[in-house]
Structure formats: structure tokens, C-alpha cells
PDB file of C-alpha atoms in Angstrom:
ATOM      1  CA  UNK A1167      17.798  14.195 -10.224  1.00  0.00           C
ATOM      2  CA  UNK A1168      21.135  12.918  -8.935  1.00  0.00           C
ATOM      3  CA  UNK A1169      22.124  11.292 -12.250  1.00  0.00           C
ATOM      4  CA  UNK A1170      20.951  14.102 -14.504  1.00  0.00           C
ATOM      5  CA  UNK A1171      23.487  15.825 -16.760  1.00  0.00           C
ATOM      6  CA  UNK A1172      21.193  18.727 -17.518  1.00  0.00           C
ATOM      7  CA  UNK A1173      22.240  22.323 -16.943  1.00  0.00           C
ATOM      8  CA  UNK A1174      21.881  23.539 -13.380  1.00  0.00           C
ATOM      9  CA  UNK A1175      19.231  26.139 -14.244  1.00  0.00           C
ATOM     10  CA  UNK A1176      17.116  23.447 -15.932  1.00  0.00           C
ATOM     11  CA  UNK A1177      17.381  21.110 -12.945  1.00  0.00           C
ATOM     12  CA  UNK A1178      16.528  23.992 -10.634  1.00  0.00           C
ATOM     13  CA  UNK A1179      13.275  24.948 -12.340  1.00  0.00           C
ATOM     14  CA  UNK A1180      12.212  21.287 -12.528  1.00  0.00           C
ATOM     15  CA  UNK A1181      12.835  20.883  -8.797  1.00  0.00           C
ATOM     16  CA  UNK A1182      10.915  24.101  -8.156  1.00  0.00           C
ATOM     17  CA  UNK A1183       7.997  22.668 -10.125  1.00  0.00           C
ATOM     18  CA  UNK A1184       8.084  19.556  -7.958  1.00  0.00           C
ATOM     19  CA  UNK A1185       8.200  21.697  -4.826  1.00  0.00           C
ATOM     20  CA  UNK A1186       5.036  23.514  -5.954  1.00  0.00           C
ATOM     21  CA  UNK A1187       3.222  20.302  -6.840  1.00  0.00           C
ATOM     22  CA  UNK A1188       4.129  18.649  -3.542  1.00  0.00           C
ATOM     23  CA  UNK A1189       3.090  21.648  -1.453  1.00  0.00           C
ATOM     24  CA  UNK A1190      -0.174  21.737  -3.417  1.00  0.00           C
ATOM     25  CA  UNK A1191      -0.838  18.155  -2.322  1.00  0.00           C
ATOM     26  CA  UNK A1192       0.384  15.912  -5.148  1.00  0.00           C
ATOM     27  CA  UNK A1193       1.621  12.552  -3.766  1.00  0.00           C
ATOM     28  CA  UNK A1194       5.086  11.432  -4.831  1.00  0.00           C
ATOM     29  CA  UNK A1195       5.166   8.030  -3.130  1.00  0.00           C
ATOM     30  CA  UNK A1196       5.999   5.166  -5.474  1.00  0.00           C
ATOM     31  CA  UNK A1197       7.152   7.397  -8.314  1.00  0.00           C
ATOM     32  CA  UNK A1198      10.662   7.138  -9.744  1.00  0.00           C
ATOM     33  CA  UNK A1199      12.903  10.171 -10.169  1.00  0.00           C
ATOM     34  CA  UNK A1200      12.303  10.060 -13.912  1.00  0.00           C
ATOM     35  CA  UNK A1201       8.531   9.897 -13.494  1.00  0.00           C
ATOM     36  CA  UNK A1202       8.636  12.914 -11.185  1.00  0.00           C
ATOM     37  CA  UNK A1203      10.866  14.790 -13.615  1.00  0.00           C
ATOM     38  CA  UNK A1204       8.466  14.138 -16.508  1.00  0.00           C
ATOM     39  CA  UNK A1205       5.461  15.227 -14.430  1.00  0.00           C
ATOM     40  CA  UNK A1206       7.276  18.447 -13.497  1.00  0.00           C
ATOM     41  CA  UNK A1207       8.236  19.215 -17.119  1.00  0.00           C
ATOM     42  CA  UNK A1208       4.676  18.613 -18.345  1.00  0.00           C
ATOM     43  CA  UNK A1209       3.391  20.944 -15.614  1.00  0.00           C
ATOM     44  CA  UNK A1210       5.959  23.570 -16.625  1.00  0.00           C
ATOM     45  CA  UNK A1211       4.902  23.275 -20.260  1.00  0.00           C
ATOM     46  CA  UNK A1212       1.235  23.755 -19.429  1.00  0.00           C
ATOM     47  CA  UNK A1213       2.216  26.774 -17.314  1.00  0.00           C
ATOM     48  CA  UNK A1214       4.434  28.216 -20.039  1.00  0.00           C
ATOM     49  CA  UNK A1215       7.282  28.511 -17.517  1.00  0.00           C
ATOM     50  CA  UNK A1216      10.888  27.890 -18.503  1.00  0.00           C
ATOM     51  CA  UNK A1217      12.555  29.846 -15.689  1.00  0.00           C
ATOM     52  CA  UNK A1218      10.358  32.613 -14.201  1.00  0.00           C
ATOM     53  CA  UNK A1219       7.202  31.619 -12.300  1.00  0.00           C
ATOM     54  CA  UNK A1220       5.794  35.114 -12.670  1.00  0.00           C
ATOM     55  CA  UNK A1221       5.276  34.328 -16.371  1.00  0.00           C
ATOM     56  CA  UNK A1222       2.886  31.445 -15.697  1.00  0.00           C
ATOM     57  CA  UNK A1223      -0.317  31.528 -17.732  1.00  0.00           C
ATOM     58  CA  UNK A1224      -3.425  29.440 -17.479  1.00  0.00           C
ATOM     59  CA  UNK A1225      -7.113  29.424 -18.245  1.00  0.00           C
ATOM     60  CA  UNK A1226      -7.459  33.147 -17.445  1.00  0.00           C
ATOM     61  CA  UNK A1227      -5.194  33.893 -20.427  1.00  0.00           C
ATOM     62  CA  UNK A1228      -6.769  31.111 -22.525  1.00  0.00           C
ATOM     63  CA  UNK A1229      -3.490  29.183 -22.644  1.00  0.00           C
ATOM     64  CA  UNK A1230      -4.313  25.608 -23.589  1.00  0.00           C
ATOM     65  CA  UNK A1231      -1.791  23.088 -24.845  1.00  0.00           C
ATOM     66  CA  UNK A1232      -2.418  19.813 -26.612  1.00  0.00           C
ATOM     67  CA  UNK A1233      -0.190  16.866 -25.754  1.00  0.00           C
ATOM     68  CA  UNK A1234       2.061  17.256 -28.797  1.00  0.00           C
ATOM     69  CA  UNK A1235       2.497  20.958 -27.998  1.00  0.00           C
ATOM     70  CA  UNK A1236       3.524  19.994 -24.482  1.00  0.00           C
ATOM     71  CA  UNK A1237       6.205  17.673 -25.892  1.00  0.00           C
ATOM     72  CA  UNK A1238       7.501  20.449 -28.166  1.00  0.00           C
ATOM     73  CA  UNK A1239       7.760  22.875 -25.218  1.00  0.00           C
ATOM     74  CA  UNK A1240       9.575  20.277 -23.098  1.00  0.00           C
ATOM     75  CA  UNK A1241      12.080  19.475 -25.873  1.00  0.00           C
ATOM     76  CA  UNK A1242      12.773  23.143 -26.557  1.00  0.00           C
ATOM     77  CA  UNK A1243      13.259  24.187 -22.934  1.00  0.00           C
ATOM     78  CA  UNK A1244      14.402  21.246 -20.821  1.00  0.00           C
ATOM     79  CA  UNK A1245      17.097  19.465 -22.848  1.00  0.00           C
ATOM     80  CA  UNK A1246      14.857  16.570 -23.848  1.00  0.00           C
ATOM     81  CA  UNK A1247      14.294  14.698 -27.074  1.00  0.00           C
ATOM     82  CA  UNK A1248      10.920  13.108 -26.420  1.00  0.00           C
ATOM     83  CA  UNK A1249       9.292  11.535 -29.460  1.00  0.00           C
ATOM     84  CA  UNK A1250       6.082  13.163 -30.680  1.00  0.00           C
ATOM     85  CA  UNK A1251       4.651   9.645 -30.676  1.00  0.00           C
ATOM     86  CA  UNK A1252       4.814   9.667 -26.882  1.00  0.00           C
ATOM     87  CA  UNK A1253       1.894  12.084 -26.647  1.00  0.00           C
ATOM     88  CA  UNK A1254      -0.297   9.492 -24.929  1.00  0.00           C
ATOM     89  CA  UNK A1255       2.169   9.258 -22.028  1.00  0.00           C
ATOM     90  CA  UNK A1256       1.471  12.919 -21.266  1.00  0.00           C
ATOM     91  CA  UNK A1257      -2.196  12.147 -20.718  1.00  0.00           C
ATOM     92  CA  UNK A1258      -1.930   8.745 -19.062  1.00  0.00           C
ATOM     93  CA  UNK A1259       1.171   9.272 -16.920  1.00  0.00           C
ATOM     94  CA  UNK A1260       2.800  12.692 -16.750  1.00  0.00           C
ATOM     95  CA  UNK A1261      -0.272  14.860 -16.125  1.00  0.00           C
ATOM     96  CA  UNK A1262      -2.461  12.195 -14.537  1.00  0.00           C
ATOM     97  CA  UNK A1263      -2.064  13.306 -10.915  1.00  0.00           C
ATOM     98  CA  UNK A1264      -2.254  17.104 -11.471  1.00  0.00           C
ATOM     99  CA  UNK A1265      -5.414  16.569 -13.540  1.00  0.00           C
ATOM    100  CA  UNK A1266      -7.015  14.274 -10.962  1.00  0.00           C
ATOM    101  CA  UNK A1267      -6.143  16.874  -8.304  1.00  0.00           C
ATOM    102  CA  UNK A1268      -7.841  19.567 -10.446  1.00  0.00           C
ATOM    103  CA  UNK A1269      -4.666  21.656 -10.544  1.00  0.00           C
ATOM    104  CA  UNK A1270      -4.607  21.275 -14.307  1.00  0.00           C
ATOM    105  CA  UNK A1271      -7.799  21.197 -16.356  1.00  0.00           C
ATOM    106  CA  UNK A1272      -8.167  18.997 -19.420  1.00  0.00           C
ATOM    107  CA  UNK A1273     -10.847  20.638 -21.549  1.00  0.00           C
ATOM    108  CA  UNK A1274     -10.824  17.513 -23.712  1.00  0.00           C
ATOM    109  CA  UNK A1275     -12.680  15.816 -20.856  1.00  0.00           C
ATOM    110  CA  UNK A1276     -15.642  18.038 -21.651  1.00  0.00           C
ATOM    111  CA  UNK A1277     -16.351  16.276 -24.933  1.00  0.00           C
ATOM    112  CA  UNK A1278     -14.913  18.891 -27.249  1.00  0.00           C
ATOM    113  CA  UNK A1279     -13.906  17.804 -30.740  1.00  0.00           C
ATOM    114  CA  UNK A1280     -10.245  16.967 -31.361  1.00  0.00           C
ATOM    115  CA  UNK A1281      -9.804  19.972 -33.663  1.00  0.00           C
ATOM    116  CA  UNK A1282     -11.581  22.391 -31.297  1.00  0.00           C
ATOM    117  CA  UNK A1283      -9.114  25.271 -30.631  1.00  0.00           C
ATOM    118  CA  UNK A1284     -10.311  25.508 -27.017  1.00  0.00           C
ATOM    119  CA  UNK A1285      -9.357  21.897 -26.363  1.00  0.00           C
ATOM    120  CA  UNK A1286      -6.193  21.210 -24.335  1.00  0.00           C
ATOM    121  CA  UNK A1287      -4.517  21.348 -20.934  1.00  0.00           C
ATOM    122  CA  UNK A1288      -4.635  24.521 -18.893  1.00  0.00           C
ATOM    123  CA  UNK A1289      -3.847  25.658 -15.345  1.00  0.00           C
ATOM    124  CA  UNK A1290      -6.808  25.934 -13.028  1.00  0.00           C
ATOM    125  CA  UNK A1291      -7.382  29.650 -12.377  1.00  0.00           C
ATOM    126  CA  UNK A1292      -6.849  29.313  -8.622  1.00  0.00           C
ATOM    127  CA  UNK A1293      -3.682  27.277  -9.101  1.00  0.00           C
ATOM    128  CA  UNK A1294      -2.431  29.831 -11.618  1.00  0.00           C
ATOM    129  CA  UNK A1295      -2.841  32.603  -9.026  1.00  0.00           C
ATOM    130  CA  UNK A1296      -0.874  30.488  -6.579  1.00  0.00           C
ATOM    131  CA  UNK A1297       2.161  29.666  -8.682  1.00  0.00           C
ATOM    132  CA  UNK A1298       2.844  33.229  -9.844  1.00  0.00           C
ATOM    133  CA  UNK A1299       3.498  33.931  -6.144  1.00  0.00           C
ATOM    134  CA  UNK A1300       6.186  31.232  -5.927  1.00  0.00           C
ATOM    135  CA  UNK A1301       9.566  32.512  -4.675  1.00  0.00           C
ATOM    136  CA  UNK A1302       7.967  35.768  -3.524  1.00  0.00           C
ATOM    137  CA  UNK A1303       7.168  37.041  -0.047  1.00  0.00           C
ATOM    138  CA  UNK A1304       3.497  36.296  -0.719  1.00  0.00           C
ATOM    139  CA  UNK A1305       3.989  32.560  -1.265  1.00  0.00           C
ATOM    140  CA  UNK A1306       3.083  31.302   2.216  1.00  0.00           C
ATOM    141  CA  UNK A1307      -0.058  33.422   2.390  1.00  0.00           C
ATOM    142  CA  UNK A1308      -1.045  32.435  -1.155  1.00  0.00           C
ATOM    143  CA  UNK A1309      -0.503  28.740  -0.393  1.00  0.00           C
ATOM    144  CA  UNK A1310      -2.518  28.956   2.823  1.00  0.00           C
ATOM    145  CA  UNK A1311      -5.377  30.631   0.963  1.00  0.00           C
ATOM    146  CA  UNK A1312      -5.220  28.084  -1.876  1.00  0.00           C
ATOM    147  CA  UNK A1313      -5.348  25.096   0.493  1.00  0.00           C
ATOM    148  CA  UNK A1314      -8.063  26.581   2.705  1.00  0.00           C
ATOM    149  CA  UNK A1315     -11.170  24.430   2.422  1.00  0.00           C
ATOM    150  CA  UNK A1316      -9.533  22.205  -0.202  1.00  0.00           C
ATOM    151  CA  UNK A1317      -8.854  18.508   0.288  1.00  0.00           C
ATOM    152  CA  UNK A1318      -5.562  17.689  -1.392  1.00  0.00           C
ATOM    153  CA  UNK A1319      -4.977  14.568  -3.455  1.00  0.00           C
ATOM    154  CA  UNK A1320      -2.582  13.276  -0.771  1.00  0.00           C
ATOM    155  CA  UNK A1321      -5.387  13.573   1.800  1.00  0.00           C
ATOM    156  CA  UNK A1322      -7.977  12.021  -0.505  1.00  0.00           C
ATOM    157  CA  UNK A1323      -5.798   9.016  -1.266  1.00  0.00           C
ATOM    158  CA  UNK A1324      -4.822   8.602   2.386  1.00  0.00           C
ATOM    159  CA  UNK A1325      -8.522   8.637   3.304  1.00  0.00           C
ATOM    160  CA  UNK A1326      -9.231   5.969   0.694  1.00  0.00           C
ATOM    161  CA  UNK A1327      -6.380   3.843   2.000  1.00  0.00           C
ATOM    162  CA  UNK A1328      -7.805   4.130   5.517  1.00  0.00           C
ATOM    163  CA  UNK A1329     -11.104   2.741   4.229  1.00  0.00           C
ATOM    164  CA  UNK A1330      -9.180  -0.169   2.733  1.00  0.00           C
ATOM    165  CA  UNK A1331      -7.567  -1.160   6.030  1.00  0.00           C
ATOM    166  CA  UNK A1332      -8.723  -3.619   8.679  1.00  0.00           C
ATOM    167  CA  UNK A1333      -7.837  -2.584  12.254  1.00  0.00           C
ATOM    168  CA  UNK A1334      -6.578  -5.445  14.418  1.00  0.00           C
ATOM    169  CA  UNK A1335      -5.878  -5.329  18.140  1.00  0.00           C
ATOM    170  CA  UNK A1336      -3.040  -7.641  19.164  1.00  0.00           C
ATOM    171  CA  UNK A1337      -2.768  -9.025  22.704  1.00  0.00           C
ATOM    172  CA  UNK A1338      -1.491  -6.316  24.999  1.00  0.00           C
ATOM    173  CA  UNK A1339      -3.656  -3.734  23.189  1.00  0.00           C
ATOM    174  CA  UNK A1340      -1.164  -3.199  20.408  1.00  0.00           C
ATOM    175  CA  UNK A1341      -2.987  -1.990  17.273  1.00  0.00           C
ATOM    176  CA  UNK A1342      -2.006  -2.845  13.704  1.00  0.00           C
ATOM    177  CA  UNK A1343      -3.868  -2.561  10.393  1.00  0.00           C
ATOM    178  CA  UNK A1344      -4.225  -5.141   7.626  1.00  0.00           C
ATOM    179  CA  UNK A1345      -5.199  -4.462   4.037  1.00  0.00           C
ATOM    180  CA  UNK A1346      -8.736  -5.232   2.911  1.00  0.00           C
ATOM    181  CA  UNK A1347      -9.522  -8.826   1.948  1.00  0.00           C
ATOM    182  CA  UNK A1348     -11.227 -11.984   3.222  1.00  0.00           C
ATOM    183  CA  UNK A1349      -7.897 -13.587   4.165  1.00  0.00           C
ATOM    184  CA  UNK A1350      -7.045 -10.662   6.414  1.00  0.00           C
ATOM    185  CA  UNK A1351     -10.556 -10.566   7.920  1.00  0.00           C
ATOM    186  CA  UNK A1352      -9.940 -14.170   8.930  1.00  0.00           C
ATOM    187  CA  UNK A1353      -6.559 -13.253  10.417  1.00  0.00           C
ATOM    188  CA  UNK A1354      -8.219 -10.452  12.394  1.00  0.00           C
ATOM    189  CA  UNK A1355     -10.737 -12.961  13.746  1.00  0.00           C
ATOM    190  CA  UNK A1356      -7.966 -15.393  14.703  1.00  0.00           C
ATOM    191  CA  UNK A1357      -6.177 -12.727  16.738  1.00  0.00           C
ATOM    192  CA  UNK A1358      -9.274 -11.205  18.326  1.00  0.00           C
ATOM    193  CA  UNK A1359     -11.512 -14.280  18.733  1.00  0.00           C
ATOM    194  CA  UNK A1360      -9.479 -17.497  18.587  1.00  0.00           C
ATOM    195  CA  UNK A1361      -6.527 -16.502  20.750  1.00  0.00           C
ATOM    196  CA  UNK A1362      -8.565 -15.059  23.670  1.00  0.00           C
ATOM    197  CA  UNK A1363     -10.551 -18.335  23.784  1.00  0.00           C
ATOM    198  CA  UNK A1364      -7.945 -20.998  23.030  1.00  0.00           C
ATOM    199  CA  UNK A1365      -4.626 -19.196  23.282  1.00  0.00           C
ATOM    200  CA  UNK A1366      -5.051 -17.201  26.471  1.00  0.00           C
ATOM    201  CA  UNK A1367      -1.982 -15.177  27.502  1.00  0.00           C
ATOM    202  CA  UNK A1368      -0.375 -15.714  24.090  1.00  0.00           C
ATOM    203  CA  UNK A1369       1.857 -13.150  22.457  1.00  0.00           C
ATOM    204  CA  UNK A1370       1.609 -12.771  18.686  1.00  0.00           C
ATOM    205  CA  UNK A1371       5.114 -13.125  17.299  1.00  0.00           C
ATOM    206  CA  UNK A1372       4.156 -12.951  13.632  1.00  0.00           C
ATOM    207  CA  UNK A1373       1.230 -11.972  11.437  1.00  0.00           C
ATOM    208  CA  UNK A1374       1.646 -11.539   7.701  1.00  0.00           C
ATOM    209  CA  UNK A1375      -0.464  -9.076   5.735  1.00  0.00           C
ATOM    210  CA  UNK A1376      -1.364 -10.124   2.182  1.00  0.00           C
ATOM    211  CA  UNK A1377       0.590  -7.119   0.876  1.00  0.00           C
ATOM    212  CA  UNK A1378       3.243  -6.991   3.609  1.00  0.00           C
ATOM    213  CA  UNK A1379       4.511 -10.368   4.759  1.00  0.00           C
ATOM    214  CA  UNK A1380       6.465  -8.910   7.664  1.00  0.00           C
ATOM    215  CA  UNK A1381       3.866  -6.433   8.948  1.00  0.00           C
ATOM    216  CA  UNK A1382       4.230  -7.652  12.554  1.00  0.00           C
ATOM    217  CA  UNK A1383       7.333  -9.677  13.293  1.00  0.00           C
ATOM    218  CA  UNK A1384       9.029 -10.313  16.631  1.00  0.00           C
ATOM    219  CA  UNK A1385      12.255 -11.465  15.060  1.00  0.00           C
ATOM    220  CA  UNK A1386      14.344 -11.740  18.239  1.00  0.00           C
ATOM    221  CA  UNK A1387      11.650 -13.663  20.103  1.00  0.00           C
ATOM    222  CA  UNK A1388      11.382 -16.196  17.273  1.00  0.00           C
ATOM    223  CA  UNK A1389      15.146 -16.473  17.090  1.00  0.00           C
ATOM    224  CA  UNK A1390      15.203 -17.361  20.787  1.00  0.00           C
ATOM    225  CA  UNK A1391      12.906 -20.295  19.934  1.00  0.00           C
ATOM    226  CA  UNK A1392      15.297 -21.496  17.206  1.00  0.00           C
ATOM    227  CA  UNK A1393      12.668 -20.685  14.623  1.00  0.00           C
ATOM    228  CA  UNK A1394      13.605 -21.401  11.023  1.00  0.00           C
ATOM    229  CA  UNK A1395      14.803 -18.757   8.553  1.00  0.00           C
ATOM    230  CA  UNK A1396      12.130 -16.059   8.528  1.00  0.00           C
ATOM    231  CA  UNK A1397      12.388 -15.466   4.794  1.00  0.00           C
ATOM    232  CA  UNK A1398      11.388 -19.094   4.257  1.00  0.00           C
ATOM    233  CA  UNK A1399       8.324 -19.646   2.049  1.00  0.00           C
ATOM    234  CA  UNK A1400       6.831 -22.046   4.627  1.00  0.00           C
ATOM    235  CA  UNK A1401       6.139 -19.375   7.232  1.00  0.00           C
ATOM    236  CA  UNK A1402       2.628 -19.855   8.713  1.00  0.00           C
ATOM    237  CA  UNK A1403       0.116 -16.994   8.558  1.00  0.00           C
ATOM    238  CA  UNK A1404       0.125 -16.368  12.321  1.00  0.00           C
ATOM    239  CA  UNK A1405       2.575 -17.459  15.012  1.00  0.00           C
ATOM    240  CA  UNK A1406       1.677 -17.025  18.697  1.00  0.00           C
ATOM    241  CA  UNK A1407       3.463 -18.141  21.867  1.00  0.00           C
ATOM    242  CA  UNK A1408       2.327 -18.929  25.387  1.00  0.00           C
ATOM    243  CA  UNK A1409       5.393 -18.497  27.563  1.00  0.00           C
ATOM    244  CA  UNK A1410       3.861 -20.095  30.682  1.00  0.00           C
ATOM    245  CA  UNK A1411       3.013 -23.348  28.921  1.00  0.00           C
ATOM    246  CA  UNK A1412       5.823 -23.075  26.367  1.00  0.00           C
ATOM    247  CA  UNK A1413       3.267 -23.642  23.568  1.00  0.00           C
ATOM    248  CA  UNK A1414       3.917 -22.294  20.092  1.00  0.00           C
ATOM    249  CA  UNK A1415       0.808 -21.889  17.926  1.00  0.00           C
ATOM    250  CA  UNK A1416       1.308 -22.237  14.170  1.00  0.00           C
ATOM    251  CA  UNK A1417      -1.887 -21.044  12.510  1.00  0.00           C
ATOM    252  CA  UNK A1418      -2.884 -21.137   8.858  1.00  0.00           C
ATOM    253  CA  UNK A1419      -5.731 -18.857   7.744  1.00  0.00           C
ATOM    254  CA  UNK A1420      -7.311 -20.700   4.837  1.00  0.00           C
ATOM    255  CA  UNK A1421      -8.812 -18.550   2.136  1.00  0.00           C
ATOM    256  CA  UNK A1422      -6.745 -18.902  -1.002  1.00  0.00           C
ATOM    257  CA  UNK A1423      -3.983 -21.078   0.472  1.00  0.00           C
ATOM    258  CA  UNK A1424      -4.352 -24.619   1.763  1.00  0.00           C
ATOM    259  CA  UNK A1425      -4.818 -26.048   5.263  1.00  0.00           C
ATOM    260  CA  UNK A1426      -2.267 -27.844   7.427  1.00  0.00           C
ATOM    261  CA  UNK A1427      -2.192 -31.112   5.512  1.00  0.00           C
ATOM    262  CA  UNK A1428      -0.088 -34.169   6.356  1.00  0.00           C
ATOM    263  CA  UNK A1429       2.642 -32.901   4.025  1.00  0.00           C
ATOM    264  CA  UNK A1430       2.512 -29.359   5.441  1.00  0.00           C
ATOM    265  CA  UNK A1431       2.603 -30.732   8.984  1.00  0.00           C
ATOM    266  CA  UNK A1432       5.641 -32.846   8.196  1.00  0.00           C
ATOM    267  CA  UNK A1433       7.431 -29.875   6.587  1.00  0.00           C
ATOM    268  CA  UNK A1434       6.788 -27.631   9.581  1.00  0.00           C
ATOM    269  CA  UNK A1435       7.959 -30.281  12.038  1.00  0.00           C
ATOM    270  CA  UNK A1436      11.190 -30.739  10.096  1.00  0.00           C
ATOM    271  CA  UNK A1437      11.780 -26.996   9.948  1.00  0.00           C
ATOM    272  CA  UNK A1438      11.137 -26.669  13.687  1.00  0.00           C
ATOM    273  CA  UNK A1439      13.008 -29.760  14.872  1.00  0.00           C
ATOM    274  CA  UNK A1440      15.315 -27.559  16.995  1.00  0.00           C
ATOM    275  CA  UNK A1441      12.521 -25.491  18.533  1.00  0.00           C
ATOM    276  CA  UNK A1442      12.246 -26.146  22.294  1.00  0.00           C
ATOM    277  CA  UNK A1443       8.554 -25.152  22.440  1.00  0.00           C
ATOM    278  CA  UNK A1444       5.641 -27.579  22.208  1.00  0.00           C
ATOM    279  CA  UNK A1445       3.960 -27.133  18.817  1.00  0.00           C
ATOM    280  CA  UNK A1446       0.227 -26.650  18.242  1.00  0.00           C
ATOM    281  CA  UNK A1447      -0.987 -26.680  14.654  1.00  0.00           C
ATOM    282  CA  UNK A1448      -4.239 -24.888  13.827  1.00  0.00           C
ATOM    283  CA  UNK A1449      -6.074 -24.421  10.546  1.00  0.00           C
ATOM    284  CA  UNK A1450      -8.643 -21.611  10.574  1.00  0.00           C
ATOM    285  CA  UNK A1451     -11.589 -21.118   8.217  1.00  0.00           C
ATOM    286  CA  UNK A1452     -14.114 -18.325   7.742  1.00  0.00           C
ATOM    287  CA  UNK A1453     -17.122 -20.665   7.780  1.00  0.00           C
ATOM    288  CA  UNK A1454     -18.194 -24.310   7.654  1.00  0.00           C
ATOM    289  CA  UNK A1455     -18.617 -24.248   3.899  1.00  0.00           C
ATOM    290  CA  UNK A1456     -14.941 -23.401   3.359  1.00  0.00           C
ATOM    291  CA  UNK A1457     -14.004 -26.037   5.959  1.00  0.00           C
ATOM    292  CA  UNK A1458     -16.020 -28.755   4.190  1.00  0.00           C
ATOM    293  CA  UNK A1459     -14.106 -28.101   0.957  1.00  0.00           C
ATOM    294  CA  UNK A1460     -10.813 -28.857   2.728  1.00  0.00           C
ATOM    295  CA  UNK A1461     -11.835 -31.278   5.461  1.00  0.00           C
ATOM    296  CA  UNK A1462     -10.352 -34.336   3.726  1.00  0.00           C
ATOM    297  CA  UNK A1463      -6.947 -32.626   3.588  1.00  0.00           C
ATOM    298  CA  UNK A1464      -6.609 -31.802   7.302  1.00  0.00           C
ATOM    299  CA  UNK A1465      -3.729 -33.571   9.044  1.00  0.00           C
ATOM    300  CA  UNK A1466      -4.209 -35.633  12.198  1.00  0.00           C
ATOM    301  CA  UNK A1467      -2.741 -34.197  15.392  1.00  0.00           C
ATOM    302  CA  UNK A1468      -3.957 -30.718  14.430  1.00  0.00           C
ATOM    303  CA  UNK A1469      -6.848 -28.435  15.326  1.00  0.00           C
ATOM    304  CA  UNK A1470      -9.490 -26.688  13.214  1.00  0.00           C
ATOM    305  CA  UNK A1471     -11.188 -23.425  14.168  1.00  0.00           C
ATOM    306  CA  UNK A1472     -14.073 -21.831  12.258  1.00  0.00           C
ATOM    307  CA  UNK A1473     -14.512 -18.076  12.619  1.00  0.00           C
ATOM    308  CA  UNK A1474     -18.309 -17.992  12.474  1.00  0.00           C
ATOM    309  CA  UNK A1475     -18.430 -20.576  15.313  1.00  0.00           C
ATOM    310  CA  UNK A1476     -15.683 -19.070  17.475  1.00  0.00           C
ATOM    311  CA  UNK A1477     -16.447 -20.908  20.726  1.00  0.00           C
ATOM    312  CA  UNK A1478     -15.707 -24.366  19.343  1.00  0.00           C
ATOM    313  CA  UNK A1479     -12.810 -26.405  18.002  1.00  0.00           C
ATOM    314  CA  UNK A1480     -12.750 -29.440  15.749  1.00  0.00           C
ATOM    315  CA  UNK A1481     -10.103 -31.828  17.066  1.00  0.00           C
ATOM    316  CA  UNK A1482      -8.101 -33.958  14.709  1.00  0.00           C
ATOM    317  CA  UNK A1483      -6.095 -34.979  17.727  1.00  0.00           C
ATOM    318  CA  UNK A1484      -7.672 -38.287  18.675  1.00  0.00           C
ATOM    319  CA  UNK A1485      -7.683 -38.686  22.466  1.00  0.00           C
ATOM    320  CA  UNK A1486      -5.972 -35.331  23.045  1.00  0.00           C
ATOM    321  CA  UNK A1487      -7.755 -32.046  23.723  1.00  0.00           C
ATOM    322  CA  UNK A1488      -6.057 -28.841  22.562  1.00  0.00           C
ATOM    323  CA  UNK A1489      -2.382 -29.231  23.257  1.00  0.00           C
ATOM    324  CA  UNK A1490       0.868 -30.440  21.769  1.00  0.00           C
ATOM    325  CA  UNK A1491       1.616 -34.055  20.936  1.00  0.00           C
TER     326      UNK A1491
END
């Protein structure tokens, strides 16, 4: 909390709370300092800790706090003035991850009535046993025992993210991963099926993931070819280069975006007027159905490749086979 003006002892116990949560497997990625601070204070309130971790109480002592009681504890102990009307933030934001990780139990999830005295947030019994050992000589052993046989939330989310990734092998056996989606499946097919057939010995200088436009970028190599400003909105989906032939492949993977039309072709040629390489323009589709929808828009002097017929090209190049004009 670099900008916090709170007393040092308050900042210390909040940082200790974050240390416990992180070591117990709560992911912090993507959270602001303020969001982390609020999560830590809500955890402290549920634990009943204002300075000494040995005083932590949970389900074994029947300590259960409702959201408004959590706000009261935070205001009284951590120099806050949170409105009682913010009680829903406790549930939806501040305690979301510890509850999902089963470190904190919400007995309200069990269908108990709102006025049921046993309803509220409480430390899981195993987690309670862990945190009373914090800052003692038993901490490392207690943490090891707590994590034994348990899959943390960090691990669970990382596993889910792995399922949502598409592995791609670039030329030269360089692996990358793209996020899940039909557009990226098409890009994978371009790299692994189109280039070995029609772009032999090419290097991939650029491939943009739908969530990371500069996932794979050979910036210096493109600069050597006098490529246009890489932040430009007109960057193709995939750029590959055959050094022997001095051919630069500009490939659009059509799923949600459009093909290389006459206008797009003209724009790319203008942007690459200083590029010394011969230019090859390719529009790629997943299947013939998607190609038929766009066929009237395809520019002459370009190529079309369809992923479910990978051994063939459709030439819009007149008398020319695959190659630059």
C-alpha cells in the first residue's frame, strides 16, 4: 500500500493477511492494491484479528459474521469509513476468492434464512488451525500440512487456463499458445498446415492472439523489411517470410474480420511501398461455407486457402500460380 496514510501497525497486519492468503493459494493477478487491501481487511474481520494472529477464531468457536458486521469490524480496526450500504461488495468482491477457495465458509450458501443466527462468514476449521500458527516456528510445518493433498485456487485457475489455450508449433519447433476461439484455431491451422505446404522454409514474424495482439512478434526482422508501424491497426493476422525467395506472406484469418478485399489490398500495398520483399496476399477460411459468404469480396492478385481442404489453393491471380505480382 505505497500510497496509504494508515498507521504502520495497521498496514503491517493487512500485509500479513495478504501474505497468508497468497501462501494459501489465493491468486492476486489482475487485482489493484485497493482490491487486495479490502480482501485482506474482510479476511481479518472474519478471523477476528486486529493485530495478533493467535487470536483468530473460526467455525470451531462458532464465530460467524454477516456482511454488515464485517464492515463494522473493518471501520473500527483498520482506519476505514466504509458505508454500511456497501455490504454487497463484501460478498461479491472482497470475500469472493477466499470463499471460492474454501478458506472462508459462507453458511448463507446453505440456504439458511437471513435472520438465522448461524448464518454468516466463518473461517474453515483447517484454515483456522493454519493461521494461528502464523509468525511462529510452526508456520512452515503447518502450511505444508494444510497444502498437502489440496489443490489451491491458483492451481485450479491455472489448470482451467491451460484448457482454454491452443498449442501452436511455429516453424523451427518453437511452441506458443493461443487463447481458445475459432479465429485462433484457424491461425493454428495456417501455421501448421498452410505454411508447410505453400510457405516452405518460411519464418513466422508475427502472429496476433485475439487477446494479445503482440503474442509473437519479430520486431527487428520486420524493421529490416521496412515494415510499417507495428502498432498500426492494419496489421495482418499472420506475417511470414521466406528469406531465400524474398517473399513476404501477409495472411488474414477470416472469422469475424473481413478478407483481403480490393480496398484492404490497396491499403497494405501503400503501407508496404518501401518494403523490398515480394508480397503475397492470402485470405484463409475455416471451411468452404465461410469462404462462399466472402467470395465476392476477395481481391484479384491474391490467394485463398481453406483449412478443411489444406492441400489446395484458390487463385485469384489470373495467369500466375502462387507468387508475387
